Amino acid sequence: MKLTSAQVALLGETISLTPRAGWFPVYNPADAGVLAYVQEHTADDTRTAIAAADKAFPAWSGKTAKDRSIILKKWNDLVLKHKEEMALLVTLEQGRPIKETHGEVTYGASFIEWFAEEAKRAYGRTIPATLPGKHLQTIKQAIGVCAAITPWNFPISMITRKVSPALAAGCTVVIKPSEETPLSALVLLQLAKQAGLPEGVINVVNSTKAAEIGGVLTSDPRVKKLSFTGSTPVGKLLYAQCAPTMKKLSMELGGNAPFLVFDDAEIDAAVEGALASKYRNSGQTCVCANRLIVQSGIYDSFAARLTERVRELKLEEGWKEDATLGPLINRKAIDKVQHLVDDAVKKGAHVELGGKAHDLFYEGTVLTNVSREMELFDTEIFGPVAPLFRFETEEEGIAMANDTPFGLAAYAYTRDIGRAMRVAAKLQYGMVGMNDGLISTEVTPFGGVKESGLGREGAVEGLEEYLSIKYISYGGLGAI
Ligand code: ADP
């Protein structure tokens, strides 16, 4: 399927429908067709974007929070006004079923709305003085030019979750979207311009040579902060690259989410939670349940019920109304998922359902009899494959859940209030869904511990990431 005329109009001159020298193709993962061509930006273009952001910073940060908020609200309204075209655009360039991409647009917009409101609440403090004649105060100030490097799996919300707090705080930004999904970013840019964001406040660089662009963004001293969402190896590389210029960092990296089901869980709720957490976006989210860790008393019935429900999922092109599982993002993703399933089967896993690719689509899959030795215990699957590990005691379940260097999201199902509180406290994760398979909202702090990263996005904490605290001591004031 091709772009609609409404989408082409929205994208304007940021795309070409025919090949052009120095432009790269954007593919529809469901049928491998070319959707459009976008300009391949260079290292020099990136420096130009940084210069533009740097030039725009004094005026933008000098506006009142309310004035910035008014523009952000207009941006939010425009995104929601174009919800239909944008939802279909995400489906076309990322593959996700249309049923889910409406949610991606409203989720994305929710960050713009939230931070438009929070812009006005970047409060400092007055601290009781330690000596007479002094006044001690903190103020919060915008950090400066911020770089945002974003992934393809949430091509709208991963941008707005970084850019909205940055803009609300008074920062200016340079965004490097995933080369798989530049079109969603370009629509956001066009709508931001329509909303009245001044020249240079928001800049987008697109490239298939991510390392080259990343090299500039992480080394340029004018960039004061990098916010990255993506894989752990790339995150670690960028972390190191930012050290010489000591940039402030937010890193939202990989996960290996455990989904614990205790014998006393309400089984239907646990199955529905697993379905939502595991198969949403065909398993391609960093908070997707990666390891279903099920207590032995409920293991067989949970496996049977989950298999029944996964059988109902419809593997189809995302633009078809009844699709619930779309294609994976590309061939490499399919090969990785197949490799993990093959490895598990070779080591003794039973395929209860699925286990095969159909070109760029992967079947909803349930594996039982899986064990710690299989690669998928330690690897983020990023596909619609649920491996069901077995455990006996609460301690063993928690230990299995924590047996990973990652610490982004974890889930647990139990009806025992004491166990719920114990387990929530003991899980070494930044976020816990207790009897809840869908936890992401704009009003709560999203982020991980251990090798899943640092910093928080969304919520009041999300704004802090783009502010620095200045302490001012006013002396010699006399008696006050
Ligand atoms: P994924 O496997 O989810 O695509 P990546 O970490 O490879 O995760 O990609 C996330 C984002 O990081 C994308 O925008 C990608 O282009 C970018 N990226 C990948 N490698 C580098 C790099 N060496 N430097 C800067 N950005 C990079």
Coordinates of C-alpha atoms and ligand atoms in Angstrom, one line a residue:
M1 CA 0.0 0.0 0.0
K2 CA 1.2 3.5 -0.8
L3 CA 1.0 6.9 1.0
T4 CA -2.4 8.6 0.7
S5 CA -2.8 12.0 -0.9
A6 CA -3.5 13.5 2.5
Q7 CA -0.3 12.1 3.9
V8 CA 1.7 13.3 0.9
A9 CA 0.2 16.8 1.4
L10 CA 1.1 16.7 5.1
L11 CA 4.7 15.7 4.3
G12 CA 5.0 18.4 1.6
E13 CA 8.6 19.0 0.3
T14 CA 10.2 16.8 3.0
I15 CA 9.6 13.8 0.8
S16 CA 10.0 12.8 -2.9
L17 CA 7.9 10.1 -4.5
T18 CA 10.5 9.4 -7.1
P19 CA 14.2 8.5 -6.6
R20 CA 16.6 11.5 -6.1
A21 CA 20.3 11.6 -5.7
G22 CA 21.2 11.9 -2.1
W23 CA 17.8 10.8 -0.9
F24 CA 17.1 7.3 0.6
P25 CA 14.0 5.1 0.3
V26 CA 11.6 4.4 3.1
Y27 CA 9.9 1.0 2.9
N28 CA 6.6 -0.4 3.9
P29 CA 7.6 -3.5 5.9
A30 CA 4.3 -5.4 5.0
D31 CA 4.9 -5.5 1.2
A32 CA 8.5 -4.2 0.9
G33 CA 7.3 -1.4 -1.4
V34 CA 8.9 2.0 -1.4
L35 CA 6.7 4.6 0.4
A36 CA 8.8 7.7 -0.3
Y37 CA 12.3 9.0 -0.5
V38 CA 13.8 11.4 2.2
Q39 CA 16.9 13.4 2.2
E40 CA 20.1 11.8 3.4
H41 CA 21.6 14.3 5.8
T42 CA 25.4 14.5 6.3
A43 CA 27.7 15.3 9.2
D44 CA 27.8 18.8 7.9
D45 CA 24.0 19.1 7.8
T46 CA 24.0 17.9 11.4
R47 CA 26.4 20.6 12.4
T48 CA 24.2 23.1 10.6
A49 CA 21.2 21.8 12.5
I50 CA 23.1 22.2 15.8
A51 CA 24.0 25.7 14.8
A52 CA 20.4 26.5 14.1
A53 CA 19.3 25.1 17.4
D54 CA 22.1 27.0 19.2
K55 CA 21.0 30.3 17.5
A56 CA 17.4 29.7 18.4
F57 CA 18.1 28.9 22.1
P58 CA 18.3 32.4 23.7
A59 CA 15.0 33.6 22.3
W60 CA 13.2 30.3 23.0
S61 CA 14.4 29.9 26.5
G62 CA 13.8 33.6 27.1
K63 CA 10.1 33.2 26.4
T64 CA 7.7 32.8 29.3
A65 CA 6.7 29.2 30.1
K66 CA 3.2 30.2 29.2
D67 CA 4.2 31.3 25.7
R68 CA 6.0 28.1 25.1
S69 CA 3.0 26.2 26.5
I70 CA 0.6 27.9 24.1
I71 CA 2.7 26.8 21.1
L72 CA 3.0 23.2 22.4
K73 CA -0.8 23.1 22.9
K74 CA -1.3 24.1 19.3
W75 CA 1.1 21.4 18.2
N76 CA -0.9 18.8 20.3
D77 CA -4.1 20.0 18.7
L78 CA -2.7 19.7 15.2
V79 CA -1.4 16.1 15.9
L80 CA -4.8 15.1 17.1
K81 CA -6.5 16.8 14.2
H82 CA -4.4 14.7 11.8
K83 CA -4.8 11.5 13.9
E84 CA -6.2 9.4 11.1
E85 CA -3.5 10.2 8.5
M86 CA -0.8 9.8 11.1
A87 CA -2.1 6.5 12.5
L88 CA -2.2 5.1 8.9
L89 CA 1.3 6.5 8.3
V90 CA 2.7 4.6 11.3
T91 CA 1.0 1.5 10.0
L92 CA 2.6 2.0 6.6
E93 CA 6.1 2.7 7.6
Q94 CA 6.3 0.6 10.8
G95 CA 3.9 -2.2 10.1
R96 CA 1.9 -2.1 13.3
P97 CA -1.9 -2.8 13.0
I98 CA -4.1 0.2 12.5
K99 CA -6.0 -0.8 15.6
E100 CA -2.9 0.0 17.6
T101 CA -1.5 3.0 15.7
H102 CA -4.4 5.3 16.7
G103 CA -3.2 4.6 20.2
E104 CA 0.4 5.5 19.2
V105 CA -0.8 8.9 17.9
T106 CA -2.9 9.7 21.0
Y107 CA -0.1 8.4 23.3
G108 CA 2.4 10.6 21.4
A109 CA 0.2 13.6 21.7
S110 CA -0.4 13.0 25.4
F111 CA 3.3 13.9 26.0
I112 CA 2.9 17.2 24.2
E113 CA -0.2 18.0 26.2
W114 CA 1.3 17.0 29.6
F115 CA 4.5 18.9 29.1
A116 CA 2.7 22.0 27.8
E117 CA 1.0 22.0 31.2
E118 CA 4.2 21.1 33.2
A119 CA 6.2 23.9 31.4
K120 CA 4.6 26.3 34.0
R121 CA 5.7 24.3 37.0
A122 CA 9.5 24.2 36.8
Y123 CA 9.7 25.6 40.3
G124 CA 12.9 26.4 42.2
R125 CA 13.1 26.7 46.0
T126 CA 13.9 29.2 48.7
I127 CA 16.1 27.6 51.4
P128 CA 16.1 28.9 55.0
A129 CA 19.4 30.8 55.3
T130 CA 22.3 29.6 57.5
L131 CA 23.5 33.1 58.3
P132 CA 21.7 36.4 58.8
G133 CA 21.5 38.8 55.8
K134 CA 21.5 35.9 53.3
H135 CA 18.9 34.7 50.9
L136 CA 19.4 31.2 49.5
Q137 CA 17.6 30.2 46.4
T138 CA 17.6 27.6 43.6
I139 CA 16.3 28.3 40.1
K140 CA 15.9 25.8 37.2
Q141 CA 17.2 26.7 33.8
A142 CA 16.9 25.1 30.4
I143 CA 20.1 23.1 29.6
G144 CA 20.6 24.3 26.0
V145 CA 20.6 22.4 22.8
C146 CA 19.5 18.8 23.2
A147 CA 19.9 15.8 20.8
A148 CA 17.3 13.1 20.6
I149 CA 18.1 9.8 18.9
T150 CA 15.0 7.7 18.6
P151 CA 13.9 4.1 17.5
W152 CA 11.4 2.9 15.0
N153 CA 9.0 0.9 17.3
F154 CA 7.1 4.0 18.5
P155 CA 7.9 6.5 15.8
I156 CA 5.8 9.3 17.2
S157 CA 5.7 8.9 21.0
M158 CA 9.5 8.2 21.4
I159 CA 10.0 11.6 19.7
T160 CA 7.3 13.6 21.6
R161 CA 8.4 12.0 25.0
K162 CA 11.8 13.6 24.5
V163 CA 11.1 16.7 22.5
S164 CA 8.0 18.0 24.4
P165 CA 9.8 18.2 27.8
A166 CA 12.8 19.7 26.1
L167 CA 10.8 22.4 24.4
A168 CA 8.7 23.0 27.6
A169 CA 11.8 23.6 29.6
G170 CA 13.1 26.1 27.0
C171 CA 15.6 23.9 25.2
T172 CA 16.0 23.5 21.5
V173 CA 16.4 20.2 19.8
V174 CA 18.0 18.2 17.0
I175 CA 16.3 14.9 16.4
K176 CA 17.8 11.9 14.6
P177 CA 14.9 9.5 14.0
S178 CA 15.3 5.9 13.1
E179 CA 16.1 5.4 9.4
E180 CA 13.3 2.9 9.3
T181 CA 10.6 5.5 10.2
P182 CA 11.6 9.0 9.2
L183 CA 8.2 9.9 7.8
S184 CA 6.4 10.0 11.2
A185 CA 9.2 12.4 12.4
L186 CA 8.8 14.6 9.4
V187 CA 5.0 14.9 9.9
L188 CA 5.6 15.9 13.5
L189 CA 8.1 18.5 12.3
Q190 CA 5.7 19.9 9.7
L191 CA 2.9 20.2 12.3
A192 CA 5.3 21.8 14.8
K193 CA 6.1 24.5 12.3
Q194 CA 2.4 25.0 11.6
A195 CA 1.9 25.4 15.3
G196 CA 4.3 28.3 15.3
L197 CA 7.5 26.9 16.7
P198 CA 10.2 29.4 15.7
E199 CA 12.9 28.5 13.1
G200 CA 15.7 26.4 14.6
V201 CA 13.8 25.3 17.7
I202 CA 13.2 21.9 16.3
N203 CA 15.4 20.3 13.7
V204 CA 15.3 16.8 12.1
V205 CA 18.3 15.0 10.5
N206 CA 17.7 11.8 8.7
S207 CA 20.4 9.4 7.6
T208 CA 21.1 5.8 7.0
K209 CA 24.5 6.4 8.4
A210 CA 23.5 6.6 12.0
A211 CA 27.0 6.4 13.4
E212 CA 28.2 9.4 11.4
I213 CA 25.3 11.6 12.6
G214 CA 25.7 10.2 16.2
G215 CA 29.4 11.0 16.1
V216 CA 28.6 14.7 15.5
L217 CA 25.7 14.9 18.0
T218 CA 27.7 13.3 20.8
S219 CA 31.0 15.3 20.3
D220 CA 29.8 18.8 19.5
P221 CA 30.2 20.9 22.6
R222 CA 27.1 23.0 21.7
V223 CA 24.9 19.9 22.5
K224 CA 24.4 19.8 26.2
K225 CA 22.2 16.7 26.5
L226 CA 21.6 13.5 24.7
S227 CA 18.4 11.5 25.1
F228 CA 18.6 8.1 23.4
T229 CA 16.1 5.3 23.1
G230 CA 17.4 2.1 21.4
S231 CA 19.5 -0.9 21.9
T232 CA 21.9 -1.4 24.8
P233 CA 25.1 -1.7 22.7
V234 CA 24.4 1.5 20.9
G235 CA 23.4 3.2 24.1
K236 CA 26.7 2.2 25.7
L237 CA 28.7 3.5 22.8
L238 CA 26.9 6.8 22.8
Y239 CA 27.4 7.1 26.6
A240 CA 31.2 6.7 26.1
Q241 CA 31.1 9.2 23.2
C242 CA 29.4 11.8 25.4
A243 CA 32.0 11.6 28.1
P244 CA 34.6 14.0 26.7
T245 CA 32.0 16.8 26.6
M246 CA 30.3 15.6 29.8
K247 CA 26.7 15.8 28.4
K248 CA 23.7 15.1 30.5
L249 CA 22.2 11.8 29.4
S250 CA 18.9 10.0 29.4
M251 CA 19.3 6.4 28.2
E252 CA 16.3 4.2 27.6
L253 CA 17.8 0.9 26.5
G254 CA 16.8 -2.7 26.1
G255 CA 14.7 -4.7 28.5
N256 CA 14.3 -8.4 29.3
A257 CA 10.9 -8.1 31.1
P258 CA 9.9 -11.0 33.4
F259 CA 6.1 -11.7 33.6
L260 CA 5.6 -13.7 36.8
V261 CA 2.4 -15.7 37.2
F262 CA 1.9 -17.1 40.7
D263 CA -0.4 -20.1 41.5
D264 CA -2.8 -17.7 43.2
A265 CA -3.2 -15.4 40.2
E266 CA -6.5 -14.8 38.5
I267 CA -5.8 -16.8 35.4
D268 CA -7.9 -14.9 32.9
A269 CA -6.5 -11.6 34.0
A270 CA -3.0 -13.0 33.8
V271 CA -3.6 -14.4 30.3
E272 CA -5.1 -11.1 29.1
G273 CA -2.2 -9.2 30.6
A274 CA 0.3 -11.4 29.0
L275 CA -1.4 -11.0 25.6
A276 CA -1.3 -7.2 25.9
S277 CA 2.2 -7.1 27.2
K278 CA 3.7 -9.8 24.9
Y279 CA 2.0 -9.4 21.5
R280 CA 1.4 -5.7 21.3
N281 CA 3.3 -4.3 18.4
S282 CA 4.1 -7.9 17.5
G283 CA 6.3 -8.1 20.6
Q284 CA 8.5 -5.2 19.4
T285 CA 8.6 -3.0 22.5
C286 CA 11.2 -2.7 25.2
V287 CA 8.6 -3.3 27.9
C288 CA 7.2 -6.4 26.2
A289 CA 7.1 -9.5 28.5
N290 CA 10.2 -11.3 27.3
R291 CA 10.2 -14.2 29.8
L292 CA 6.9 -15.6 31.1
I293 CA 7.8 -17.2 34.5
V294 CA 4.9 -19.3 35.6
Q295 CA 4.5 -21.2 39.0
S296 CA 4.2 -25.0 38.5
G297 CA 0.7 -25.3 40.0
I298 CA -0.8 -23.0 37.3
Y299 CA 1.7 -23.7 34.5
D300 CA -0.3 -26.1 32.3
S301 CA -3.6 -24.3 32.6
F302 CA -2.0 -20.9 31.9
A303 CA -0.1 -22.4 28.9
A304 CA -3.4 -23.9 27.5
R305 CA -5.4 -20.6 28.0
L306 CA -2.7 -18.4 26.5
T307 CA -2.3 -20.7 23.5
E308 CA -6.0 -20.5 22.9
R309 CA -6.0 -16.7 23.0
V310 CA -2.9 -16.4 20.8
R311 CA -4.5 -18.6 18.2
E312 CA -7.2 -15.9 17.8
L313 CA -4.6 -13.3 16.7
K314 CA -4.8 -12.3 13.0
L315 CA -1.5 -12.1 11.1
E316 CA -2.3 -9.6 8.4
E317 CA -1.1 -6.3 6.8
G318 CA -1.6 -3.7 9.4
W319 CA -4.0 -1.6 7.4
K320 CA -6.6 -4.4 7.3
E321 CA -9.2 -3.7 10.0
D322 CA -9.0 -7.1 11.7
A323 CA -5.2 -7.3 11.8
T324 CA -3.8 -7.9 15.3
L325 CA -0.3 -9.0 14.4
G326 CA 1.5 -7.0 11.6
P327 CA 4.9 -7.7 10.0
L328 CA 8.2 -7.3 11.9
I329 CA 10.2 -4.3 11.0
N330 CA 12.6 -6.0 8.6
R331 CA 14.3 -9.3 7.5
K332 CA 17.0 -9.0 10.1
A333 CA 14.3 -9.0 12.8
I334 CA 12.6 -12.1 11.4
D335 CA 16.0 -13.9 11.2
K336 CA 16.7 -13.1 14.8
V337 CA 13.4 -14.3 16.1
Q338 CA 13.7 -17.5 14.1
H339 CA 17.2 -18.1 15.4
L340 CA 16.0 -17.8 19.0
V341 CA 13.0 -20.2 18.4
D342 CA 15.3 -22.7 16.6
D343 CA 17.8 -22.5 19.4
A344 CA 15.1 -23.1 22.0
V345 CA 13.6 -26.1 20.1
K346 CA 17.0 -27.6 19.6
K347 CA 17.5 -27.5 23.4
G348 CA 14.1 -29.1 24.2
A349 CA 11.4 -26.4 24.0
H350 CA 7.9 -27.5 22.8
V351 CA 6.2 -25.4 20.2
E352 CA 2.6 -25.1 21.4
L353 CA 1.7 -22.7 18.6
G354 CA 3.4 -20.9 15.8
G355 CA 7.2 -21.0 15.4
K356 CA 7.4 -20.0 11.8
A357 CA 7.8 -16.9 9.6
H358 CA 5.7 -16.1 6.6
D359 CA 7.9 -13.8 4.6
L360 CA 8.2 -10.6 6.8
F361 CA 5.5 -11.8 9.2
Y362 CA 6.1 -14.0 12.3
E363 CA 3.4 -16.2 13.7
G364 CA 2.1 -15.7 17.3
T365 CA 4.1 -18.3 19.1
V366 CA 4.0 -20.0 22.5
L367 CA 6.8 -22.2 23.7
T368 CA 6.8 -24.5 26.8
N369 CA 9.4 -26.6 28.5
V370 CA 11.9 -23.7 28.1
S371 CA 15.0 -23.4 30.3
R372 CA 17.7 -21.0 31.4
E373 CA 20.2 -22.4 28.9
M374 CA 18.2 -21.2 25.9
E375 CA 19.4 -18.0 24.3
L376 CA 16.0 -16.4 24.7
F377 CA 16.4 -16.2 28.5
D378 CA 19.1 -13.6 28.0
T379 CA 18.0 -12.0 24.8
E380 CA 15.4 -9.4 24.0
I381 CA 13.2 -11.4 21.5
F382 CA 11.5 -8.4 19.9
G383 CA 8.9 -10.7 18.3
P384 CA 5.6 -12.4 19.1
V385 CA 7.1 -15.3 20.9
A386 CA 6.2 -16.2 24.5
P387 CA 8.5 -18.6 26.2
L388 CA 7.0 -20.1 29.4
F389 CA 9.6 -20.8 32.1
R390 CA 8.5 -22.8 35.2
F391 CA 9.3 -22.1 38.9
E392 CA 8.3 -23.6 42.3
T393 CA 8.7 -21.1 45.1
E394 CA 8.3 -17.3 45.4
E395 CA 12.0 -16.9 46.1
E396 CA 12.9 -18.9 43.0
G397 CA 10.5 -16.9 40.8
I398 CA 11.9 -13.6 42.0
A399 CA 15.5 -14.8 41.5
M400 CA 14.7 -15.9 38.0
A401 CA 13.1 -12.6 37.2
N402 CA 16.2 -10.7 38.5
D403 CA 18.7 -12.9 36.8
T404 CA 19.6 -10.5 34.0
P405 CA 21.7 -7.4 33.6
F406 CA 18.5 -5.5 32.4
G407 CA 16.0 -3.7 34.6
L408 CA 13.4 -1.9 32.7
A409 CA 9.9 -3.3 33.2
A410 CA 8.6 -6.3 35.1
Y411 CA 5.1 -7.8 35.6
A412 CA 3.6 -10.1 38.2
Y413 CA 0.2 -11.6 38.8
T414 CA -1.0 -12.7 42.3
R415 CA -4.1 -12.2 44.4
D416 CA -2.2 -12.2 47.6
I417 CA -1.7 -8.6 48.8
G418 CA 1.3 -9.4 50.9
R419 CA 3.0 -11.3 48.1
A420 CA 2.2 -8.4 45.7
M421 CA 3.9 -5.9 47.9
R422 CA 6.9 -8.1 48.6
V423 CA 7.5 -9.0 45.0
A424 CA 7.0 -5.4 43.8
A425 CA 9.7 -4.3 46.2
K426 CA 12.1 -7.1 45.4
L427 CA 12.0 -6.9 41.6
Q428 CA 15.1 -5.0 40.4
Y429 CA 13.3 -3.0 37.7
G430 CA 12.4 0.7 37.1
M431 CA 8.8 -0.2 36.5
V432 CA 6.5 -2.9 37.8
G433 CA 3.0 -3.9 36.6
M434 CA 1.4 -5.7 39.4
N435 CA -1.7 -7.4 38.0
D436 CA -1.3 -5.0 35.1
G437 CA 0.1 -5.7 31.6
L438 CA 0.0 -2.2 30.2
I439 CA 1.8 0.4 32.3
S440 CA 3.0 3.2 30.1
T441 CA 1.4 6.6 30.5
E442 CA 2.5 10.2 30.1
V443 CA 1.9 11.0 33.8
T444 CA 4.2 8.3 35.2
P445 CA 8.1 8.1 35.1
F446 CA 9.3 5.7 32.5
G447 CA 12.8 4.3 32.7
G448 CA 15.0 1.5 33.9
V449 CA 17.8 0.5 36.3
K450 CA 20.9 -1.6 35.7
E451 CA 21.9 -1.9 32.0
S452 CA 18.4 -0.7 30.9
G453 CA 19.6 2.9 31.2
L454 CA 19.3 6.1 33.2
G455 CA 16.9 8.9 33.6
R456 CA 13.1 9.0 33.4
E457 CA 10.7 10.1 30.7
G458 CA 7.2 11.4 31.2
A459 CA 5.8 12.7 34.5
V460 CA 7.3 15.5 36.5
E461 CA 10.7 13.7 36.4
G462 CA 10.7 13.9 32.6
L463 CA 10.9 17.7 32.7
E464 CA 13.8 17.7 35.2
E465 CA 15.9 15.9 32.6
Y466 CA 16.0 19.1 30.5
L467 CA 16.7 21.5 33.4
S468 CA 19.7 22.3 35.4
I469 CA 19.6 23.6 38.9
K470 CA 21.3 26.8 39.8
Y471 CA 21.9 27.6 43.5
I472 CA 22.2 31.3 44.2
S473 CA 23.4 32.7 47.5
Y474 CA 22.4 36.4 48.0
G475 CA 24.6 37.9 50.7
G476 CA 25.0 41.2 52.4
L477 CA 21.3 41.9 52.5
G478 CA 21.2 43.2 56.1
A479 CA 18.4 42.2 58.4
I480 CA 15.6 40.6 56.3
Ligands
ADP1 P1 17.1 -0.9 17.1 O1 17.8 -2.3 17.1 O2 15.9 -0.8 17.9 O3 17.0 -0.3 15.7 P2 19.3 0.8 17.5 O4 20.0 1.1 18.8 O5 20.1 0.2 16.5 O6 18.1 0.0 17.9 O7 18.7 2.1 16.9 C1 18.1 3.1 17.7 C2 18.4 4.5 17.1 O8 19.8 4.6 17.2 C3 18.1 4.7 15.6 O9 17.7 6.0 15.4 C4 19.4 4.3 15.0 O10 19.6 5.0 13.7 C5 20.4 5.0 16.0 N1 21.8 4.4 15.9 C6 22.2 3.2 15.6 N2 23.5 3.1 15.7 C7 24.0 4.3 16.0 C8 25.3 4.9 16.3 N3 26.4 4.2 16.2 N4 25.3 6.2 16.6 C9 24.2 7.0 16.7 N5 23.0 6.5 16.5 C10 22.8 5.2 16.2

